[in-house]
Amino acid sequence: MINRGRLEERIERLGRIGRTPEGGVTRLALSDEDRQAQALAAEWMEQAGMSVYRDPAGNLIGRIEGMDREAPPVVIGSHIDTVQNGGKYDGAIGVLGGIEVVQHFREEGLCTFRPIEVIAFCEEEGSRFQSGMFGSRALAGMTGEADLELTDGRGITRREALAGFGLEPGRIGVQAVRRPGEVRAYLEMHIEQGPVLERAGAPVGIVGGIAGPAWMEVSVEGKAGHAGTLPMTMRRDALLGAGEIALLVEHICRSYPGTPVAGTVGRLAVLPGGTNIVPGRALFSVDIRDIDAIRREEIIERVRSGALEIGDRRGLAVRFDERMKIDPVRCSPAIVSLMKEKSLGMKLECLELVSGAGHDAQIMASITDVGMIFVRCKDGVSHHPAEFAEPADIALGTELLARVALELAAR
Ligand SMILES: [Zn+2]
């Protein structure tokens, strides 16, 4: 069995770096706190027998050789950057769990056929340069100049921040990128960040897929007017149209019961924005997520045509602009069934669920087979100082991670 006490202690120690007065953690990518956290993680990687380096994208990589040095490695990863005032488990348990797996193998004298790498990806959260999963995207060959030109709140570019870490971002293409076939499999353990496992009374879950978000910007154009003199029957109130469309998003997404379909209007601006003015214009965001790309298109189409009908009925011009679309990802069926088999061996109830949040695994799926393990978290809370996962649950997830990694690295 993996060493639960050591893992617990490391989670606590890492959680002290960037601790906030509210008891949360702020550890933005490529900050001083991130530098300290990476140094500590690197020290633990070395204790586990790994050779450690940073690639030009700021990914911290520990590697232990297998019997065949040339064989594509099994990679275990996640991230140690956080959102502003986030928790100490999001991301961290995946990286520290990976280190624990390798250290455990070493202590047990287990030498695998394939090398194993543990990666702490740079800026998964996107809380510093507002563009997340940077490290995994760089590794998968999906980043470009635009990613390096992004600035943080103080006007520092990501390129400058990487250079400040002694890295050469210009070398990402030649030194960081891995091509399909160069990685045997990617495994990630993460807290669930939702209430499903807790509700089911299951400490650990196996992720079947990761939902992909589609973001749209919607503009509703009516006519502004005086709140006292414009009769109710003659109004073209843009906010009322927007409100009706937001309710439609809810109605449509709830019409797919039992599926991980989610629709959210999270941002709304009303113009001109006066207590005594009938709203002339409303701008809002729509986020639609699903695990099934075809069904997501069907939902978007239903929302769009329903919104145009609402616009017609209310005399409003409605326009949709697509802002971002990330494909949903299916975890490898072979890894999912391997996880089920190993969890049965541990007498764990194997609950399969989907991830509504994005993870580095989603990016890694473009170059290799991926598998994800979720660990139950208290009240489904995450990105908050109150984020909490039981050490016993994390230990179970890590043990499952170890058994799956051992099998995947065996041949
Ligand atoms: Zn995370």
Tab-separated table of C-alpha atoms and ligand atoms in Angstrom:
chain	number	residue	atom	x	y	z
A	1	MET	CA	0.000	0.000	0.000
A	2	ILE	CA	1.076	3.573	-0.640
A	3	ASN	CA	2.292	5.651	2.310
A	4	ARG	CA	-0.771	7.583	3.418
A	5	GLY	CA	0.950	9.556	6.197
A	6	ARG	CA	3.684	10.830	3.893
A	7	LEU	CA	1.173	11.881	1.262
A	8	GLU	CA	-0.993	13.663	3.824
A	9	GLU	CA	1.992	15.513	5.239
A	10	ARG	CA	3.108	16.637	1.777
A	11	ILE	CA	-0.366	17.935	0.925
A	12	GLU	CA	-0.302	19.990	4.141
A	13	ARG	CA	3.220	21.299	3.504
A	14	LEU	CA	2.504	22.293	-0.076
A	15	GLY	CA	-0.747	23.913	1.081
A	16	ARG	CA	1.228	26.274	3.324
A	17	ILE	CA	2.866	27.920	0.315
A	18	GLY	CA	0.689	30.851	-0.690
A	19	ARG	CA	-1.657	30.442	2.307
A	20	THR	CA	-4.171	33.312	2.564
A	21	PRO	CA	-5.606	34.877	5.745
A	22	GLU	CA	-8.936	33.148	4.954
A	23	GLY	CA	-7.191	29.767	5.081
A	24	GLY	CA	-7.132	29.307	1.318
A	25	VAL	CA	-4.206	29.213	-1.106
A	26	THR	CA	-3.181	31.701	-3.789
A	27	ARG	CA	-0.416	30.289	-5.939
A	28	LEU	CA	-0.522	31.852	-9.353
A	29	ALA	CA	1.533	30.340	-12.163
A	30	LEU	CA	5.171	31.446	-12.371
A	31	SER	CA	4.894	33.554	-9.197
A	32	ASP	CA	7.285	33.410	-6.229
A	33	GLU	CA	4.856	31.059	-4.502
A	34	ASP	CA	4.813	28.815	-7.564
A	35	ARG	CA	8.620	28.828	-7.578
A	36	GLN	CA	8.696	27.666	-3.949
A	37	ALA	CA	6.024	25.030	-4.581
A	38	GLN	CA	7.874	23.707	-7.626
A	39	ALA	CA	11.122	23.558	-5.659
A	40	LEU	CA	9.433	21.511	-2.943
A	41	ALA	CA	7.762	19.185	-5.441
A	42	ALA	CA	11.115	18.782	-7.226
A	43	GLU	CA	12.763	17.825	-3.925
A	44	TRP	CA	10.114	15.141	-3.348
A	45	MET	CA	10.475	13.888	-6.924
A	46	GLU	CA	14.190	13.438	-6.278
A	47	GLN	CA	13.471	11.621	-3.009
A	48	ALA	CA	11.301	9.275	-5.053
A	49	GLY	CA	14.290	8.535	-7.269
A	50	MET	CA	13.276	10.633	-10.250
A	51	SER	CA	15.458	12.870	-12.371
A	52	VAL	CA	13.854	16.303	-12.509
A	53	TYR	CA	13.761	19.044	-15.100
A	54	ARG	CA	11.589	21.914	-16.271
A	55	ASP	CA	10.606	22.115	-19.905
A	56	PRO	CA	10.523	25.538	-21.663
A	57	ALA	CA	6.761	25.844	-20.987
A	58	GLY	CA	7.320	25.777	-17.212
A	59	ASN	CA	6.158	22.179	-16.726
A	60	LEU	CA	7.978	20.473	-13.850
A	61	ILE	CA	8.781	16.917	-14.926
A	62	GLY	CA	10.110	14.038	-12.833
A	63	ARG	CA	11.106	10.842	-14.607
A	64	ILE	CA	12.098	7.393	-13.473
A	65	GLU	CA	13.507	5.007	-16.044
A	66	GLY	CA	12.013	1.627	-16.765
A	67	MET	CA	13.740	-1.471	-18.102
A	68	ASP	CA	13.290	-0.049	-21.598
A	69	ARG	CA	14.457	3.570	-21.658
A	70	GLU	CA	13.139	4.057	-25.166
A	71	ALA	CA	9.586	2.894	-24.459
A	72	PRO	CA	6.958	5.658	-24.402
A	73	PRO	CA	6.369	6.505	-20.726
A	74	VAL	CA	3.256	6.376	-18.617
A	75	VAL	CA	2.643	9.963	-17.515
A	76	ILE	CA	0.873	10.914	-14.281
A	77	GLY	CA	0.061	14.595	-13.995
A	78	SER	CA	-1.970	17.519	-12.761
A	79	HIS	CA	-1.113	21.038	-11.569
A	80	ILE	CA	0.045	22.930	-8.483
A	81	ASP	CA	-1.050	26.433	-9.477
A	82	THR	CA	-4.310	27.622	-7.900
A	83	VAL	CA	-7.030	30.183	-8.452
A	84	GLN	CA	-7.095	33.284	-6.204
A	85	ASN	CA	-7.862	32.077	-2.692
A	86	GLY	CA	-8.475	28.505	-3.816
A	87	GLY	CA	-7.967	25.245	-1.959
A	88	LYS	CA	-4.976	23.028	-1.276
A	89	TYR	CA	-6.341	19.866	-2.960
A	90	ASP	CA	-7.324	20.992	-6.470
A	91	GLY	CA	-4.467	19.803	-8.695
A	92	ALA	CA	-2.049	19.200	-5.831
A	93	ILE	CA	-3.321	15.713	-4.974
A	94	GLY	CA	-2.720	14.583	-8.560
A	95	VAL	CA	0.911	15.682	-8.576
A	96	LEU	CA	1.704	14.559	-5.023
A	97	GLY	CA	-0.223	11.322	-5.593
A	98	GLY	CA	1.909	10.686	-8.690
A	99	ILE	CA	5.131	11.249	-6.736
A	100	GLU	CA	3.850	8.913	-4.007
A	101	VAL	CA	3.139	6.203	-6.604
A	102	VAL	CA	6.711	6.341	-7.927
A	103	GLN	CA	8.247	6.447	-4.452
A	104	HIS	CA	6.088	3.496	-3.403
A	105	PHE	CA	7.236	1.438	-6.423
A	106	ARG	CA	10.831	2.216	-5.588
A	107	GLU	CA	10.473	1.258	-1.950
A	108	GLU	CA	8.787	-1.994	-2.956
A	109	GLY	CA	11.617	-2.714	-5.383
A	110	LEU	CA	9.211	-2.666	-8.333
A	111	CYS	CA	10.926	-1.857	-11.601
A	112	THR	CA	8.542	-1.247	-14.489
A	113	PHE	CA	9.160	-1.978	-18.149
A	114	ARG	CA	8.287	1.575	-19.195
A	115	PRO	CA	9.547	4.841	-17.722
A	116	ILE	CA	7.086	6.756	-15.541
A	117	GLU	CA	6.912	10.539	-15.556
A	118	VAL	CA	5.151	12.807	-13.088
A	119	ILE	CA	4.282	16.246	-14.456
A	120	ALA	CA	3.131	19.376	-12.626
A	121	PHE	CA	1.666	21.319	-15.541
A	122	CYS	CA	2.179	25.073	-15.773
A	123	GLU	CA	-0.879	27.304	-15.327
A	124	GLU	CA	-3.778	24.892	-15.544
A	125	GLU	CA	-6.109	27.359	-13.854
A	126	GLY	CA	-5.514	30.337	-16.118
A	127	SER	CA	-5.787	32.670	-13.143
A	128	ARG	CA	-2.718	34.684	-14.021
A	129	PHE	CA	-2.780	35.004	-17.820
A	130	GLN	CA	-6.511	34.209	-18.183
A	131	SER	CA	-5.787	31.292	-20.466
A	132	GLY	CA	-5.655	27.919	-18.780
A	133	MET	CA	-4.144	24.499	-19.399
A	134	PHE	CA	-1.102	26.250	-20.810
A	135	GLY	CA	1.455	23.606	-19.859
A	136	SER	CA	-0.529	20.670	-21.198
A	137	ARG	CA	-1.429	22.572	-24.355
A	138	ALA	CA	2.270	23.346	-24.886
A	139	LEU	CA	3.136	19.677	-24.415
A	140	ALA	CA	0.455	18.664	-26.918
A	141	GLY	CA	1.774	21.212	-29.434
A	142	MET	CA	-1.286	23.429	-29.183
A	143	THR	CA	0.236	26.748	-28.078
A	144	GLY	CA	1.512	29.631	-30.192
A	145	GLU	CA	2.899	33.148	-29.999
A	146	ALA	CA	-0.468	34.508	-28.855
A	147	ASP	CA	-0.241	32.455	-25.636
A	148	LEU	CA	3.138	34.005	-24.865
A	149	GLU	CA	1.986	37.570	-25.534
A	150	LEU	CA	-0.856	37.442	-22.968
A	151	THR	CA	-0.313	39.788	-20.031
A	152	ASP	CA	-1.155	39.474	-16.350
A	153	GLY	CA	-2.781	42.181	-14.200
A	154	ARG	CA	0.548	44.038	-13.973
A	155	GLY	CA	1.295	44.034	-17.697
A	156	ILE	CA	3.904	41.261	-17.516
A	157	THR	CA	3.741	38.910	-20.492
A	158	ARG	CA	3.789	35.145	-20.089
A	159	ARG	CA	6.964	35.131	-22.158
A	160	GLU	CA	8.609	37.444	-19.598
A	161	ALA	CA	7.311	35.384	-16.688
A	162	LEU	CA	8.739	32.186	-18.211
A	163	ALA	CA	12.059	33.949	-18.846
A	164	GLY	CA	12.004	35.070	-15.195
A	165	PHE	CA	11.937	31.375	-14.293
A	166	GLY	CA	15.090	30.913	-16.358
A	167	LEU	CA	13.188	29.265	-19.215
A	168	GLU	CA	13.344	29.794	-22.952
A	169	PRO	CA	9.746	29.825	-24.220
A	170	GLY	CA	11.054	30.073	-27.781
A	171	ARG	CA	12.149	26.445	-27.403
A	172	ILE	CA	8.694	25.054	-26.560
A	173	GLY	CA	8.287	23.680	-30.076
A	174	VAL	CA	11.572	21.761	-29.999
A	175	GLN	CA	11.824	20.746	-26.335
A	176	ALA	CA	8.375	20.541	-24.764
A	177	VAL	CA	6.142	19.090	-27.483
A	178	ARG	CA	5.309	15.375	-27.504
A	179	ARG	CA	3.731	13.762	-30.505
A	180	PRO	CA	1.036	11.108	-30.615
A	181	GLY	CA	2.672	7.775	-29.825
A	182	GLU	CA	5.374	9.300	-27.618
A	183	VAL	CA	3.330	8.821	-24.439
A	184	ARG	CA	1.851	5.391	-23.594
A	185	ALA	CA	-0.953	6.766	-21.413
A	186	TYR	CA	-1.833	9.747	-19.251
A	187	LEU	CA	-3.346	9.330	-15.788
A	188	GLU	CA	-4.693	12.097	-13.569
A	189	MET	CA	-6.175	12.004	-10.081
A	190	HIS	CA	-8.174	15.071	-9.058
A	191	ILE	CA	-10.801	16.059	-6.509
A	192	GLU	CA	-14.272	15.786	-8.012
A	193	GLN	CA	-15.206	19.462	-7.466
A	194	GLY	CA	-18.845	18.374	-7.439
A	195	PRO	CA	-21.288	16.542	-5.149
A	196	VAL	CA	-21.858	13.247	-7.025
A	197	LEU	CA	-19.444	10.975	-5.122
A	198	GLU	CA	-20.397	12.395	-1.735
A	199	ARG	CA	-24.062	11.866	-2.483
A	200	ALA	CA	-23.393	8.292	-3.587
A	201	GLY	CA	-21.247	7.608	-0.509
A	202	ALA	CA	-18.298	6.644	-2.732
A	203	PRO	CA	-14.757	7.759	-1.803
A	204	VAL	CA	-13.406	7.439	-5.335
A	205	GLY	CA	-14.851	7.593	-8.837
A	206	ILE	CA	-13.711	6.644	-12.311
A	207	VAL	CA	-14.137	9.342	-14.925
A	208	GLY	CA	-15.771	8.200	-18.153
A	209	GLY	CA	-15.362	11.492	-19.963
A	210	ILE	CA	-14.833	15.227	-19.645
A	211	ALA	CA	-17.557	17.577	-20.838
A	212	GLY	CA	-16.551	20.213	-23.369
A	213	PRO	CA	-17.680	23.808	-22.955
A	214	ALA	CA	-19.118	25.885	-25.828
A	215	TRP	CA	-19.170	29.618	-25.108
A	216	MET	CA	-21.375	32.117	-26.883
A	217	GLU	CA	-21.847	35.829	-26.590
A	218	VAL	CA	-25.460	36.898	-27.167
A	219	SER	CA	-26.583	40.394	-28.054
A	220	VAL	CA	-30.230	41.429	-27.763
A	221	GLU	CA	-31.113	44.761	-29.330
A	222	GLY	CA	-34.400	46.539	-28.567
A	223	LYS	CA	-35.202	50.188	-28.023
A	224	ALA	CA	-34.452	52.296	-24.965
A	225	GLY	CA	-37.151	54.587	-23.659
A	226	HIS	CA	-38.542	56.516	-20.687
A	227	ALA	CA	-39.624	54.234	-17.842
A	228	GLY	CA	-42.592	56.442	-17.059
A	229	THR	CA	-43.949	57.482	-20.438
A	230	LEU	CA	-43.411	54.455	-22.687
A	231	PRO	CA	-46.547	52.258	-22.372
A	232	MET	CA	-45.944	48.652	-21.370
A	233	THR	CA	-47.609	47.413	-24.553
A	234	MET	CA	-45.276	49.416	-26.821
A	235	ARG	CA	-41.945	48.379	-25.331
A	236	ARG	CA	-39.087	46.477	-26.946
A	237	ASP	CA	-37.289	45.718	-23.681
A	238	ALA	CA	-33.958	44.002	-24.357
A	239	LEU	CA	-33.518	42.762	-20.768
A	240	LEU	CA	-36.867	40.976	-20.748
A	241	GLY	CA	-35.880	39.223	-23.974
A	242	ALA	CA	-32.518	38.268	-22.478
A	243	GLY	CA	-34.232	36.992	-19.332
A	244	GLU	CA	-36.567	34.837	-21.365
A	245	ILE	CA	-33.629	33.416	-23.317
A	246	ALA	CA	-31.791	32.617	-20.049
A	247	LEU	CA	-34.871	30.702	-18.848
A	248	LEU	CA	-34.973	28.896	-22.189
A	249	VAL	CA	-31.324	27.781	-21.690
A	250	GLU	CA	-32.353	26.312	-18.334
A	251	HIS	CA	-35.486	24.680	-19.737
A	252	ILE	CA	-33.688	23.042	-22.675
A	253	CYS	CA	-30.731	21.787	-20.617
A	254	ARG	CA	-33.068	20.340	-17.982
A	255	SER	CA	-34.925	18.447	-20.683
A	256	TYR	CA	-31.999	15.990	-20.844
A	257	PRO	CA	-32.429	14.346	-17.432
A	258	GLY	CA	-29.782	11.978	-16.172
A	259	THR	CA	-27.127	13.389	-18.500
A	260	PRO	CA	-24.321	15.791	-17.688
A	261	VAL	CA	-25.810	18.581	-19.795
A	262	ALA	CA	-25.345	22.013	-18.246
A	263	GLY	CA	-26.245	25.477	-19.478
A	264	THR	CA	-25.325	28.694	-17.686
A	265	VAL	CA	-25.829	32.403	-18.245
A	266	GLY	CA	-23.110	33.761	-16.002
A	267	ARG	CA	-22.660	37.316	-17.152
A	268	LEU	CA	-25.165	39.972	-18.206
A	269	ALA	CA	-24.810	43.646	-19.082
A	270	VAL	CA	-27.816	45.943	-19.480
A	271	LEU	CA	-27.541	49.141	-21.522
A	272	PRO	CA	-27.831	52.032	-21.134
A	273	GLY	CA	-28.378	50.925	-17.532
A	274	GLY	CA	-30.561	53.433	-15.679
A	275	THR	CA	-33.296	52.990	-13.079
A	276	ASN	CA	-35.665	55.081	-15.167
A	277	ILE	CA	-34.714	53.754	-18.620
A	278	VAL	CA	-36.285	50.809	-20.450
A	279	PRO	CA	-33.287	48.618	-21.387
A	280	GLY	CA	-32.331	49.103	-25.035
A	281	ARG	CA	-29.628	46.483	-25.192
A	282	ALA	CA	-28.545	43.390	-23.294
A	283	LEU	CA	-25.338	41.441	-23.733
A	284	PHE	CA	-24.825	38.100	-22.039
A	285	SER	CA	-22.792	34.916	-22.070
A	286	VAL	CA	-24.035	31.363	-22.548
A	287	ASP	CA	-21.944	28.346	-21.507
A	288	ILE	CA	-23.251	24.966	-22.700
A	289	ARG	CA	-21.462	21.764	-21.655
A	290	ASP	CA	-21.977	18.185	-22.627
A	291	ILE	CA	-20.014	14.985	-22.918
A	292	ASP	CA	-21.547	14.344	-26.345
A	293	ALA	CA	-20.454	16.791	-29.055
A	294	ILE	CA	-23.369	15.994	-31.394
A	295	ARG	CA	-25.956	16.442	-28.659
A	296	ARG	CA	-24.252	19.698	-27.629
A	297	GLU	CA	-24.722	21.000	-31.191
A	298	GLU	CA	-28.381	19.990	-31.060
A	299	ILE	CA	-28.802	21.894	-27.775
A	300	ILE	CA	-27.069	24.995	-29.142
A	301	GLU	CA	-29.347	24.894	-32.177
A	302	ARG	CA	-32.457	24.583	-29.996
A	303	VAL	CA	-31.318	27.545	-27.876
A	304	ARG	CA	-30.509	29.619	-30.933
A	305	SER	CA	-33.782	29.025	-32.770
A	306	GLY	CA	-35.816	29.470	-29.584
A	307	ALA	CA	-34.014	32.746	-28.896
A	308	LEU	CA	-34.758	34.028	-32.394
A	309	GLU	CA	-38.447	33.223	-31.853
A	310	ILE	CA	-38.411	35.153	-28.584
A	311	GLY	CA	-36.756	38.051	-30.412
A	312	ASP	CA	-39.421	37.991	-33.153
A	313	ARG	CA	-42.251	37.960	-30.670
A	314	ARG	CA	-40.773	40.854	-28.673
A	315	GLY	CA	-39.497	42.923	-31.612
A	316	LEU	CA	-35.855	42.390	-30.647
A	317	ALA	CA	-32.804	41.666	-32.807
A	318	VAL	CA	-30.953	38.661	-31.362
A	319	ARG	CA	-27.419	37.751	-32.415
A	320	PHE	CA	-25.221	34.821	-31.359
A	321	ASP	CA	-21.408	34.874	-31.595
A	322	GLU	CA	-19.417	31.757	-30.894
A	323	ARG	CA	-16.486	32.537	-28.574
A	324	MET	CA	-14.918	29.207	-27.694
A	325	LYS	CA	-15.593	25.555	-28.301
A	326	ILE	CA	-13.648	22.721	-26.695
A	327	ASP	CA	-14.452	19.176	-27.740
A	328	PRO	CA	-15.700	16.801	-25.068
A	329	VAL	CA	-13.305	13.946	-24.359
A	330	ARG	CA	-13.961	10.277	-23.708
A	331	CYS	CA	-11.508	8.586	-21.392
A	332	SER	CA	-9.914	5.475	-22.891
A	333	PRO	CA	-12.401	2.576	-22.508
A	334	ALA	CA	-9.461	0.210	-21.933
A	335	ILE	CA	-8.146	2.343	-19.049
A	336	VAL	CA	-11.652	2.784	-17.625
A	337	SER	CA	-12.138	-0.990	-17.519
A	338	LEU	CA	-8.647	-1.488	-16.066
A	339	MET	CA	-9.562	1.011	-13.338
A	340	LYS	CA	-12.794	-0.865	-12.645
A	341	GLU	CA	-10.943	-4.161	-12.412
A	342	LYS	CA	-8.331	-2.720	-10.020
A	343	SER	CA	-10.933	-1.000	-7.858
A	344	LEU	CA	-12.821	-4.294	-7.517
A	345	GLY	CA	-9.560	-5.835	-6.316
A	346	MET	CA	-9.452	-3.145	-3.632
A	347	LYS	CA	-13.124	-3.801	-2.758
A	348	LEU	CA	-13.937	-0.257	-3.805
A	349	GLU	CA	-17.362	0.494	-5.174
A	350	CYS	CA	-16.578	1.698	-8.701
A	351	LEU	CA	-18.808	4.594	-9.586
A	352	GLU	CA	-18.327	5.954	-13.099
A	353	LEU	CA	-19.047	9.640	-13.579
A	354	VAL	CA	-18.251	12.478	-15.948
A	355	SER	CA	-16.283	15.623	-15.300
A	356	GLY	CA	-18.084	18.896	-15.840
A	357	ALA	CA	-14.873	20.855	-15.256
A	358	GLY	CA	-11.913	20.935	-17.632
A	359	HIS	CA	-8.615	19.242	-16.769
A	360	ASP	CA	-5.159	18.750	-18.304
A	361	ALA	CA	-6.366	15.228	-19.186
A	362	GLN	CA	-8.694	16.794	-21.732
A	363	ILE	CA	-5.700	18.222	-23.589
A	364	MET	CA	-3.539	15.134	-23.166
A	365	ALA	CA	-6.316	13.110	-24.849
A	366	SER	CA	-5.220	14.660	-28.150
A	367	ILE	CA	-1.901	12.777	-28.008
A	368	THR	CA	-2.547	9.666	-25.903
A	369	ASP	CA	-5.057	7.458	-24.061
A	370	VAL	CA	-6.213	9.105	-20.843
A	371	GLY	CA	-7.721	7.903	-17.587
A	372	MET	CA	-8.916	9.972	-14.632
A	373	ILE	CA	-9.667	9.165	-11.015
A	374	PHE	CA	-11.884	11.457	-8.955
A	375	VAL	CA	-11.658	11.753	-5.181
A	376	ARG	CA	-14.755	12.743	-3.191
A	377	CYS	CA	-14.650	16.276	-1.782
A	378	LYS	CA	-16.675	17.809	1.008
A	379	ASP	CA	-19.960	19.402	-0.112
A	380	GLY	CA	-18.622	19.437	-3.682
A	381	VAL	CA	-16.795	22.675	-2.813
A	382	SER	CA	-13.726	23.728	-4.780
A	383	HIS	CA	-11.861	26.915	-5.789
A	384	HIS	CA	-12.565	28.061	-2.230
A	385	PRO	CA	-10.704	27.978	1.123
A	386	ALA	CA	-13.285	25.467	2.410
A	387	GLU	CA	-12.211	22.888	-0.194
A	388	PHE	CA	-11.567	19.598	1.616
A	389	ALA	CA	-10.957	15.950	0.816
A	390	GLU	CA	-10.494	13.215	3.443
A	391	PRO	CA	-6.910	11.912	3.626
A	392	ALA	CA	-8.342	8.371	3.649
A	393	ASP	CA	-10.157	9.017	0.351
A	394	ILE	CA	-7.054	10.545	-1.229
A	395	ALA	CA	-5.065	7.507	-0.115
A	396	LEU	CA	-7.588	5.156	-1.744
A	397	GLY	CA	-7.457	7.142	-4.982
A	398	THR	CA	-3.656	7.062	-4.909
A	399	GLU	CA	-3.597	3.315	-4.295
A	400	LEU	CA	-5.872	2.838	-7.310
A	401	LEU	CA	-3.643	5.177	-9.323
A	402	ALA	CA	-0.615	3.080	-8.334
A	403	ARG	CA	-2.211	-0.218	-9.350
A	404	VAL	CA	-3.360	1.142	-12.703
A	405	ALA	CA	-0.007	2.812	-13.438
A	406	LEU	CA	1.866	-0.366	-12.529
A	407	GLU	CA	-0.160	-2.385	-15.000
A	408	LEU	CA	0.108	0.182	-17.795
A	409	ALA	CA	3.870	0.525	-17.312
A	410	ALA	CA	4.406	-3.240	-17.134
A	411	ARG	CA	4.546	-3.825	-20.889
B	1	ZN	ZN	-7.588	21.424	-10.993
